[in-house]
CSV table of C-alpha atoms and ligand atoms in Angstrom, one decimal:
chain,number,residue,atom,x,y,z
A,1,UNK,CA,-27.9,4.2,4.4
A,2,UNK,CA,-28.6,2.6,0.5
A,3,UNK,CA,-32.6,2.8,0.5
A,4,UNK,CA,-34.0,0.4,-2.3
A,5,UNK,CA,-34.1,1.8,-5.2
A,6,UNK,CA,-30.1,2.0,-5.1
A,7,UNK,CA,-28.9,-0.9,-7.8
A,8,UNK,CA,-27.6,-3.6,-6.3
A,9,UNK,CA,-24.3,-4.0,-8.8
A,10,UNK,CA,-22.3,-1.1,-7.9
A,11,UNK,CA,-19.7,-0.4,-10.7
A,12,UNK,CA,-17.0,2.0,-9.7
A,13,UNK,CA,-14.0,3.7,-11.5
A,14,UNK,CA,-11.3,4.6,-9.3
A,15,UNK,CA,-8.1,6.5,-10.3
A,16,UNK,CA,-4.9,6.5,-8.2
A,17,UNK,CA,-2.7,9.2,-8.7
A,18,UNK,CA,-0.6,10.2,-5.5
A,19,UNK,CA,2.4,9.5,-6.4
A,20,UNK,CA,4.7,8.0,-9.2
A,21,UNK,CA,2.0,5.7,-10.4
A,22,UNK,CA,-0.8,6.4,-12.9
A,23,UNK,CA,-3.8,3.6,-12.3
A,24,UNK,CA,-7.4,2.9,-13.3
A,25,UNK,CA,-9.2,0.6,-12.0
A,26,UNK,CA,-13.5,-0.3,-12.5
A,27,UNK,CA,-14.7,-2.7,-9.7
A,28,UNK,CA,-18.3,-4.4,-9.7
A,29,UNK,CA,-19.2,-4.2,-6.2
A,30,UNK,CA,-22.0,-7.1,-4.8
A,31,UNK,CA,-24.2,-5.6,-2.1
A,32,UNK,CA,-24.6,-8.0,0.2
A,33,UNK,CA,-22.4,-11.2,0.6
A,34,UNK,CA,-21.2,-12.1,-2.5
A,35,UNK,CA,-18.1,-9.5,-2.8
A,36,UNK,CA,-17.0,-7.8,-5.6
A,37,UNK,CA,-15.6,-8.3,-9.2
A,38,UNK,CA,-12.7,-6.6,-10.5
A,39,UNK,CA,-13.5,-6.1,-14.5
A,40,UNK,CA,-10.1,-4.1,-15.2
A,41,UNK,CA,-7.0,-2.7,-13.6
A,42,UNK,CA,-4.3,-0.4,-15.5
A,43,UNK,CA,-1.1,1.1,-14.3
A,44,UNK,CA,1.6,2.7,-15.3
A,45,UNK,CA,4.7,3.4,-13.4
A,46,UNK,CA,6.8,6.4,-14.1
A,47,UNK,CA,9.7,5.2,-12.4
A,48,UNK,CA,11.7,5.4,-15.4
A,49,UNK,CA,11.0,9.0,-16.0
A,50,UNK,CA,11.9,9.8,-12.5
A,51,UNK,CA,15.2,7.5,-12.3
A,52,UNK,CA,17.1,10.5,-13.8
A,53,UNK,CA,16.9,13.1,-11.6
A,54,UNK,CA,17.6,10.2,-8.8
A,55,UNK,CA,14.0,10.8,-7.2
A,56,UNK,CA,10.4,11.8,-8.1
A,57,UNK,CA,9.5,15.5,-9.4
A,58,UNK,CA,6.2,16.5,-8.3
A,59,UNK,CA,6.0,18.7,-11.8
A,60,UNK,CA,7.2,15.9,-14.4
A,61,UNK,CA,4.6,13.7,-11.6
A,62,UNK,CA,1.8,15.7,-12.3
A,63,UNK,CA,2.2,16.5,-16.3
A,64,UNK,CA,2.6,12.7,-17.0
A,65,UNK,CA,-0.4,11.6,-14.8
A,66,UNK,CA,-2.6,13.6,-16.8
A,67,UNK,CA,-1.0,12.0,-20.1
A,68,UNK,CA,-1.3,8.6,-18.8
A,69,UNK,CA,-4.7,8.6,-17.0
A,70,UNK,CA,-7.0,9.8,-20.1
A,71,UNK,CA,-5.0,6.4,-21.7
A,72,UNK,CA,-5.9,4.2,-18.8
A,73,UNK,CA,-9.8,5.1,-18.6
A,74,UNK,CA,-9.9,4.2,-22.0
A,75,UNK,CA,-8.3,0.7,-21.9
A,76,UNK,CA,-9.6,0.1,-18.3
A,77,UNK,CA,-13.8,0.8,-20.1
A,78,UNK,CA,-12.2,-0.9,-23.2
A,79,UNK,CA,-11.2,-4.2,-20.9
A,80,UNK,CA,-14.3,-3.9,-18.5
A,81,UNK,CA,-16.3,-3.4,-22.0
A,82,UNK,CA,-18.3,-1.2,-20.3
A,83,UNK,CA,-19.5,2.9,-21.4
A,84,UNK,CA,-18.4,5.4,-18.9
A,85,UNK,CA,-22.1,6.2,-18.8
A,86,UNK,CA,-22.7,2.8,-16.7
A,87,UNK,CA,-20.1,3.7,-13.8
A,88,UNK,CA,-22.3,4.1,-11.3
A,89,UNK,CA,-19.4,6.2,-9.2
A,90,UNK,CA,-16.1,8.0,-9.4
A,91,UNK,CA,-13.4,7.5,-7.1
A,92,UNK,CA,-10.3,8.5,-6.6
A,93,UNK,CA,-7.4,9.2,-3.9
A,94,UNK,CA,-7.3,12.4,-2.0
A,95,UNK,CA,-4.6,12.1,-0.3
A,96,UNK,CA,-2.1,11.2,1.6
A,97,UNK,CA,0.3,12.2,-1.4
A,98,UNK,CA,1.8,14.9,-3.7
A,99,UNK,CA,-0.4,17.8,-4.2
A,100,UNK,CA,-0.1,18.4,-7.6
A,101,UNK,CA,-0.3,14.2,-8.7
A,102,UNK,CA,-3.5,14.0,-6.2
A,103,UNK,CA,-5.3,17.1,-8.1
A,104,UNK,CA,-4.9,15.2,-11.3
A,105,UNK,CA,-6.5,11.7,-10.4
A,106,UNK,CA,-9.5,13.9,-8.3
A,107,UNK,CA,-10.1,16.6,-10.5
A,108,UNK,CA,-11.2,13.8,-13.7
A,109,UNK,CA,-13.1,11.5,-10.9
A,110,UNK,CA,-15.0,15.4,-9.9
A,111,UNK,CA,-15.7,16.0,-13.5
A,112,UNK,CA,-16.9,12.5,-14.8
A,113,UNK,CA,-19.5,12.2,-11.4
A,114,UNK,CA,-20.8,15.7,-12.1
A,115,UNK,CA,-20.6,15.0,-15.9
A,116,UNK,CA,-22.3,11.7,-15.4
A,117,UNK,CA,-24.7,12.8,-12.2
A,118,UNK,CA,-22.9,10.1,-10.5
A,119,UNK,CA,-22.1,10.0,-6.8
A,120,UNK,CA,-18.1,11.1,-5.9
A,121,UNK,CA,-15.8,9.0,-3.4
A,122,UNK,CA,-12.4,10.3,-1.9
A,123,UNK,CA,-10.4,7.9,-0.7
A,124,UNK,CA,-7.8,8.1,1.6
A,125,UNK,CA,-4.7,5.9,0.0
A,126,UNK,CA,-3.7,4.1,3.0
A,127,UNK,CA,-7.1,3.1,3.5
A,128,UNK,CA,-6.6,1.5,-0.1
A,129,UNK,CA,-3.7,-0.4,1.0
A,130,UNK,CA,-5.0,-1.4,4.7
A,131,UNK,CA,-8.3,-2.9,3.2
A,132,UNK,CA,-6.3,-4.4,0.4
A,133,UNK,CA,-6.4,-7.9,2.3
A,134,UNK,CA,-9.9,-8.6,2.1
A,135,UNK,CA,-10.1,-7.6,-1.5
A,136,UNK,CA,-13.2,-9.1,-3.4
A,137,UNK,CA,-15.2,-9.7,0.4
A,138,UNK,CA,-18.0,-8.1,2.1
A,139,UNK,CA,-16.8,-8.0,4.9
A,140,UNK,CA,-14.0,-6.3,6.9
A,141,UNK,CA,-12.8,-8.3,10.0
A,142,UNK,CA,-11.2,-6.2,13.1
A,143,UNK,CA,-7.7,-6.6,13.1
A,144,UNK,CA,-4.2,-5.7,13.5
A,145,UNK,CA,-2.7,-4.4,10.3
A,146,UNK,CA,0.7,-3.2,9.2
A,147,UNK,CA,1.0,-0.8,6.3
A,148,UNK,CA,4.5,-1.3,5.1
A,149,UNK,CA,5.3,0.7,1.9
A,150,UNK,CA,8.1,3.3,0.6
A,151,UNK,CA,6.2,6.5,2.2
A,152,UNK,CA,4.6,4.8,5.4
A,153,UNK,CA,5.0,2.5,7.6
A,154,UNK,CA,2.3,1.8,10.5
A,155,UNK,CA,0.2,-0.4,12.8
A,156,UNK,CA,-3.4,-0.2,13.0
A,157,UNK,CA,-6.1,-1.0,15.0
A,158,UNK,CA,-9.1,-1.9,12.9
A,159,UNK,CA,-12.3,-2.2,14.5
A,160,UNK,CA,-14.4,-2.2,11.3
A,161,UNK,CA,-14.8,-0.1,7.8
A,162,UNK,CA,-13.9,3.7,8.6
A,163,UNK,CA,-13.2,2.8,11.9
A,164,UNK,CA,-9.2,3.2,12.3
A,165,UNK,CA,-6.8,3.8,15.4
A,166,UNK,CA,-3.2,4.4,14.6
A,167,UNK,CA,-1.3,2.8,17.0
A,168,UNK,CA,2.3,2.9,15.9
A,169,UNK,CA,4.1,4.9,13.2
A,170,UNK,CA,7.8,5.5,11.9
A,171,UNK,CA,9.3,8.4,13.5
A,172,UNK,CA,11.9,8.5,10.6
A,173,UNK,CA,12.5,6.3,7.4
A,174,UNK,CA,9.5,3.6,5.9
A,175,UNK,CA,10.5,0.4,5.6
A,176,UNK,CA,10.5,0.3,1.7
A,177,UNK,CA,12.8,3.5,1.9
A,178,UNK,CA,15.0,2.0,4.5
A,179,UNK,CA,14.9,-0.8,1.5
A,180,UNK,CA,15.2,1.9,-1.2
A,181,UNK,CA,18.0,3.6,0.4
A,182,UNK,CA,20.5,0.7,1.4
A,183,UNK,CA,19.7,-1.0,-1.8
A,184,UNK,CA,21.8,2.1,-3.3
A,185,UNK,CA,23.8,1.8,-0.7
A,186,UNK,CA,24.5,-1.4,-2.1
A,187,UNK,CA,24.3,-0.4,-5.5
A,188,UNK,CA,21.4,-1.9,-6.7
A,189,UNK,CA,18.9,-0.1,-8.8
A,190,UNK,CA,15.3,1.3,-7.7
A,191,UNK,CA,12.8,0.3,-6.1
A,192,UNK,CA,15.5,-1.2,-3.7
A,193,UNK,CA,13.3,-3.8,-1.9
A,194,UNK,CA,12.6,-6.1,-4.8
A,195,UNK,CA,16.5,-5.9,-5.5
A,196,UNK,CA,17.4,-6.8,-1.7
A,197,UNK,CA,15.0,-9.7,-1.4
A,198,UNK,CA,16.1,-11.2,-4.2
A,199,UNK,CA,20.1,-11.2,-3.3
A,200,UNK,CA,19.1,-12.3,0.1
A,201,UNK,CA,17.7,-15.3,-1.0
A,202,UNK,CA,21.4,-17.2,-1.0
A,203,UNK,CA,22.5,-15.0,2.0
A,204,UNK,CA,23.1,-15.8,6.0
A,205,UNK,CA,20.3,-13.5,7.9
A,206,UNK,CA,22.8,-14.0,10.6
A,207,UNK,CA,25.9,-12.7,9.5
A,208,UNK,CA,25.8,-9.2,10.2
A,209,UNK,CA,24.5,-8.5,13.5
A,210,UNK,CA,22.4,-5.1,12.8
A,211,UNK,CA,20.3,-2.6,15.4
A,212,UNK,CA,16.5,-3.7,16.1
A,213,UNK,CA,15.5,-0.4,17.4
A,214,UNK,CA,12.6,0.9,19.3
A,215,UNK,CA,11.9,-2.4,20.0
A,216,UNK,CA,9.8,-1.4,23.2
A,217,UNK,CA,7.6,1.3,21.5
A,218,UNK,CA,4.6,0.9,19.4
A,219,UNK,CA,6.4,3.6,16.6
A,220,UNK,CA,9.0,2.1,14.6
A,221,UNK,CA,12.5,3.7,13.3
A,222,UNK,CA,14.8,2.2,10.5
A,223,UNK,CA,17.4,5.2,10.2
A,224,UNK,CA,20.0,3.8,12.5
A,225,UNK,CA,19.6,0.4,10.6
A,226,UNK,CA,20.5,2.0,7.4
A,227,UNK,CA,23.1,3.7,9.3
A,228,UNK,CA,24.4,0.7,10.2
A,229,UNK,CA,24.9,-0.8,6.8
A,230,UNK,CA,26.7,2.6,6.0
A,231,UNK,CA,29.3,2.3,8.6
A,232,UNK,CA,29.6,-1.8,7.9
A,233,UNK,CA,30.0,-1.1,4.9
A,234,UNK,CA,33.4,0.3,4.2
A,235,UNK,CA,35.1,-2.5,6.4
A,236,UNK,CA,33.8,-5.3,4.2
A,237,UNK,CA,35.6,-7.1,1.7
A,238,UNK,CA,34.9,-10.4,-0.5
A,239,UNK,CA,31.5,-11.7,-0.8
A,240,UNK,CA,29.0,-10.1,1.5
A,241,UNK,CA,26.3,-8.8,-0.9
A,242,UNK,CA,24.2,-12.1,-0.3
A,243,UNK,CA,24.7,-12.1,3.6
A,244,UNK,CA,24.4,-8.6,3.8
A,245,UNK,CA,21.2,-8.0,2.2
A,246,UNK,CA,19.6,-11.1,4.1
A,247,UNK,CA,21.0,-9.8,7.1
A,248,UNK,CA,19.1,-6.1,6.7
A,249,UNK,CA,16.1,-8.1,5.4
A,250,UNK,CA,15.8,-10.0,8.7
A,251,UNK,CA,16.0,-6.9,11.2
A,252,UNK,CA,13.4,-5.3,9.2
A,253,UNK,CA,11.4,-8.5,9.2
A,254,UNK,CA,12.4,-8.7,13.1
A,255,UNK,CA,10.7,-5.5,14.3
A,256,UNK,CA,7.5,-5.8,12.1
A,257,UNK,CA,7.0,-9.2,13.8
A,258,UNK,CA,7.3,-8.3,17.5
A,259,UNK,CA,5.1,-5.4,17.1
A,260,UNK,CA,2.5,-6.9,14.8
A,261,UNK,CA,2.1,-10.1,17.6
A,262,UNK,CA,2.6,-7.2,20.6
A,263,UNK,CA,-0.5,-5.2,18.9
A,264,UNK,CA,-2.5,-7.7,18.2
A,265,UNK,CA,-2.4,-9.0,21.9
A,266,UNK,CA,-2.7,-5.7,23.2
A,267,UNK,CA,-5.7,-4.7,21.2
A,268,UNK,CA,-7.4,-9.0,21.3
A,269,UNK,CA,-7.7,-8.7,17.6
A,270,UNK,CA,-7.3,-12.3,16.6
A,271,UNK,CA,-6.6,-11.1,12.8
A,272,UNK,CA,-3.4,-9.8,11.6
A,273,UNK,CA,-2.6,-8.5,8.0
A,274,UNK,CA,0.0,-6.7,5.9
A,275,UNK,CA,-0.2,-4.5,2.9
A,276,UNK,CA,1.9,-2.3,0.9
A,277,UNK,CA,4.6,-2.6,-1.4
A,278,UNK,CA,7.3,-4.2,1.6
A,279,UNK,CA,4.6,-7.0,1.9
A,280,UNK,CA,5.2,-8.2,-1.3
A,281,UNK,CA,8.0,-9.3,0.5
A,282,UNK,CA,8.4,-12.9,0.6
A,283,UNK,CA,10.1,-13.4,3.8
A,284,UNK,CA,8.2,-10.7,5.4
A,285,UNK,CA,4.6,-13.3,4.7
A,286,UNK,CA,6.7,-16.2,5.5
A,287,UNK,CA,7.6,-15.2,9.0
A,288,UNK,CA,4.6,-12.7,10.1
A,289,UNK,CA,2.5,-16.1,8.5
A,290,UNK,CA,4.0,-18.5,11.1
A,291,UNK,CA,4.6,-15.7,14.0
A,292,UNK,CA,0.9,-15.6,14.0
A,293,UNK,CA,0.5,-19.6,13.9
A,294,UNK,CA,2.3,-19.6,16.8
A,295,UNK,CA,0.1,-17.4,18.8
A,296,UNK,CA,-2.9,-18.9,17.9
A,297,UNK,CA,-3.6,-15.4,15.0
A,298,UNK,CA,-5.3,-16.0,11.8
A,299,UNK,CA,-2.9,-13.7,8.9
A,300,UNK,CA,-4.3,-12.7,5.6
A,301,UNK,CA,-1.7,-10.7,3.3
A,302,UNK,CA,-2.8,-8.9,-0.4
A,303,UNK,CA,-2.4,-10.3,-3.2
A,304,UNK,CA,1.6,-8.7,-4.1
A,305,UNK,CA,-0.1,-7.7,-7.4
A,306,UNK,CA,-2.2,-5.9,-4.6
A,307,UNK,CA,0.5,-4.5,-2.5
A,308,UNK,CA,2.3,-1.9,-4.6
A,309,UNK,CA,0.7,1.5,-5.2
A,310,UNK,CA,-2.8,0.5,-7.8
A,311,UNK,CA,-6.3,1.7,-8.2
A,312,UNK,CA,-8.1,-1.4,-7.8
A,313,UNK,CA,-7.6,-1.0,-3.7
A,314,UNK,CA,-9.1,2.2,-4.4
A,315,UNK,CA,-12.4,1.0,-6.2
A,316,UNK,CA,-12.1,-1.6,-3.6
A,317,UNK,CA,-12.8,0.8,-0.7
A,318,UNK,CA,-15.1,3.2,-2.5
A,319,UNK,CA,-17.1,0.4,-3.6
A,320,UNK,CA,-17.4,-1.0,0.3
A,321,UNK,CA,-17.6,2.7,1.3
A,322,UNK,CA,-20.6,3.3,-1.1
A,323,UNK,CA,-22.2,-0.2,0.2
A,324,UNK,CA,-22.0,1.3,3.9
A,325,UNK,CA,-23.6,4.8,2.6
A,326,UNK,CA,-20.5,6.9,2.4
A,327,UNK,CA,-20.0,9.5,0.1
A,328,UNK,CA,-18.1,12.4,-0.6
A,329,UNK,CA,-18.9,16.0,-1.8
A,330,UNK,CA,-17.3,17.1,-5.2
A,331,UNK,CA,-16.2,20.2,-3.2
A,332,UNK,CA,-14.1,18.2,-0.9
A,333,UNK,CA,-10.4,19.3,-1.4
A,334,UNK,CA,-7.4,16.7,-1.5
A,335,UNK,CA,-5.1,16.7,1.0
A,336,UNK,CA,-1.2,16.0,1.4
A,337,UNK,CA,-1.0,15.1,4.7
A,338,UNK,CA,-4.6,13.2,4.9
A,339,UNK,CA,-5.1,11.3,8.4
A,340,UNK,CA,-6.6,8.3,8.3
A,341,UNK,CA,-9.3,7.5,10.5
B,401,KG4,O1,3.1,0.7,-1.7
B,401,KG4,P1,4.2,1.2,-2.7
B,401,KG4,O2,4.1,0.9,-4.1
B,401,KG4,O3,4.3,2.8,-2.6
B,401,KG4,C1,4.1,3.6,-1.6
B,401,KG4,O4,2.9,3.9,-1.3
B,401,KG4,O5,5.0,4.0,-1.0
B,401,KG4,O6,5.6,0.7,-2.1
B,401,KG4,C2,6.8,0.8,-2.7
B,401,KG4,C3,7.9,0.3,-1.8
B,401,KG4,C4,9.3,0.6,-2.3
B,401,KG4,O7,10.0,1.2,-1.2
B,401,KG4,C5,9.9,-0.8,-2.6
B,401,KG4,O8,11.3,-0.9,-2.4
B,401,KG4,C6,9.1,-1.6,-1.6
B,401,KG4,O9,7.8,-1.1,-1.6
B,401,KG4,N1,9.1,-3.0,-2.1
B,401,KG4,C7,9.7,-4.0,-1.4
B,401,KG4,C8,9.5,-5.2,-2.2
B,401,KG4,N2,8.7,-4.9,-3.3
B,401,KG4,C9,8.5,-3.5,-3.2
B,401,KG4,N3,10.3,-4.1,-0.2
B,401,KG4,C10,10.8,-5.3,0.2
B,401,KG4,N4,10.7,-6.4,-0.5
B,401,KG4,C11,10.0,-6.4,-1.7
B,401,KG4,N5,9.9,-7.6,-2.4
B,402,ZN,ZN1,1.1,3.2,-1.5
């Protein structure tokens, strides 16, 4: 545990790098109640560079992070107005993620703590995203919460910080890449979700009667949906874009519902919350929001600047994690397939 002499402003630099986003983020962390201050948060998507070649190479991933990180530290100190010699810790995500983009994000957090003497913090990325609700408190209330983004989709039971049970996964597609994928179904452009939410807006949820399935289980599994807008969609003539893409948008809103309400009365949390980038999702808060007014739930979402992939979740969790008197060893190796919990 922090003995006395620790400081009790913690500023951390955290770098996110496990996919196709670059970010830097420094975070003044308050020990005790007061929460934490974010001084500066920089990212930069590649999802230009990876549009051409219809999906994102690990190679061009990794060569651009390294281009686009050195630029970010500097704005992010120069934004912060703070020396790299007043960090008072290095983060960055070890995994879940691509090998090659993780190595680039950990390998400059390794070298700026040992450079620096500072202490090092790996962070798991879904941990990023499932604290990303509380951002800026103390304090991490036990809850229910759904990760929805384009790689994951899960429930978890929260009992406290570091303290995670998985209770339901996707045995197939994400949600976002159920969005990602009918969205070019569709013919819309990438990242699908954004492009589906907003054509739903003027369309009939109830048009298109589409599979809810698993609905029993605690996984979840959105290939047969997307198989379902594939098979609709040769049949359909006139206008359906609008009804269509509100239609999909509903099922997937459907299933994250019923099993975000089923956990949390299963587990007696009496919190639920959403992160990741589906839950930027406006109809996704809307519904989940009153599904859990209705059973007597309290629901806290991120912030959508929040939801999508940043490094500020990341200082955000190292800083709490540093609070609480974890740390990590510089030897620690990043990992793909990192568990959480
Ligand atoms: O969290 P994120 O940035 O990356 C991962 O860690 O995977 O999430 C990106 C995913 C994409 O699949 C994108 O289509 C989806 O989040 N997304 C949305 C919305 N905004 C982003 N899905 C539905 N509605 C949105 N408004
Ligand atoms: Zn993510």
């Amino acid at each position: 545990m922090r003995d006395a002499s620790t400081p009790l402003d913690m500023t951390v630099l955290a770098l996110e790098t496990s996919c196709d986003e670059t970010a830097v983020a420094i975070l003044r962390g308050r020990n005790g109640h007061s929460g934490s201050e974010l001084l500066a948060s920089e990212v930069a998507s590649q999802v230009a560079e990876h549009e051409k070649f219809g999906g994102v190479v690990p190679e061009v991933a990794s060569r651009n992070h390294l281009v686009h990180a050195l630029r970010l530290l500097e704005r992010a100190t120069h934004a912060a107005k703070i020396d790299m010699s007043e960090v008072d810790a290095f983060a960055a995500t070890s995994g879940p993620g691509l090998a090659s983009s993780l190595m680039i994000g950990a390998s400059i957090a390794k070298g700026l703590a040992i450079g620096f003497g500072k202490p090092y913090l790996a962070i798991n990325h879904l941990e990023g995203h499932l604290l990303s609700p509380f951002f800026g408190e103390p304090e991490i209330k036990s809850n229910v919460s759904l990760i929805v983004s384009g790689g994951h989709t899960m429930s978890i039971f929260v009992r406290a910080l570091g303290d995670y049970r998985i209770i339901g996964r996707t045995v197939d597609d994400a949600a976002g890449e159920a969005f990602d994928k009918v969205a070019k179904l569709l013919g819309f452009g990438y990242p699908g979700g954004p492009e589906i939410e907003k054509h739903a807006r003027h369309g009939d949820p109830k048009r298109f009667d589409l599979p809810r399935s698993m609905l029993d289980s605690e996984n979840f599994s959105f290939s047969g949906l997307k198989t379902a807008v594939r098979y609709l969609l040769p049949n359909l003539k006139g206008d359906f874009l609008a009804d269509l893409s509100a239609s999909f948008q509903q099922a997937i809103v459907d299933v994250l519902v019923r099993k975000a309400i089923a956990a949390a009365e299963k587990y007696d949390v009496d919190l639920v919350t959403v992160s990741g980038g589906v839950s930027c999702n406006q109809e996704l808060r809307k519904q989940l929001r009153e599904a859990c007014k209705r059973e007597g739930l309290d629901f806290k979402s991120a912030e959508p600047w929040l939801c999508t992939d940043n490094a500020a979740m990341i200082a955000f969790a190292a800083s709490l994690r540093l609070q609480n008197g974890f740390e990590s060893k510089v030897t620690e190796e990043i990992d793909p397939n990192l568990a959480l919990g």
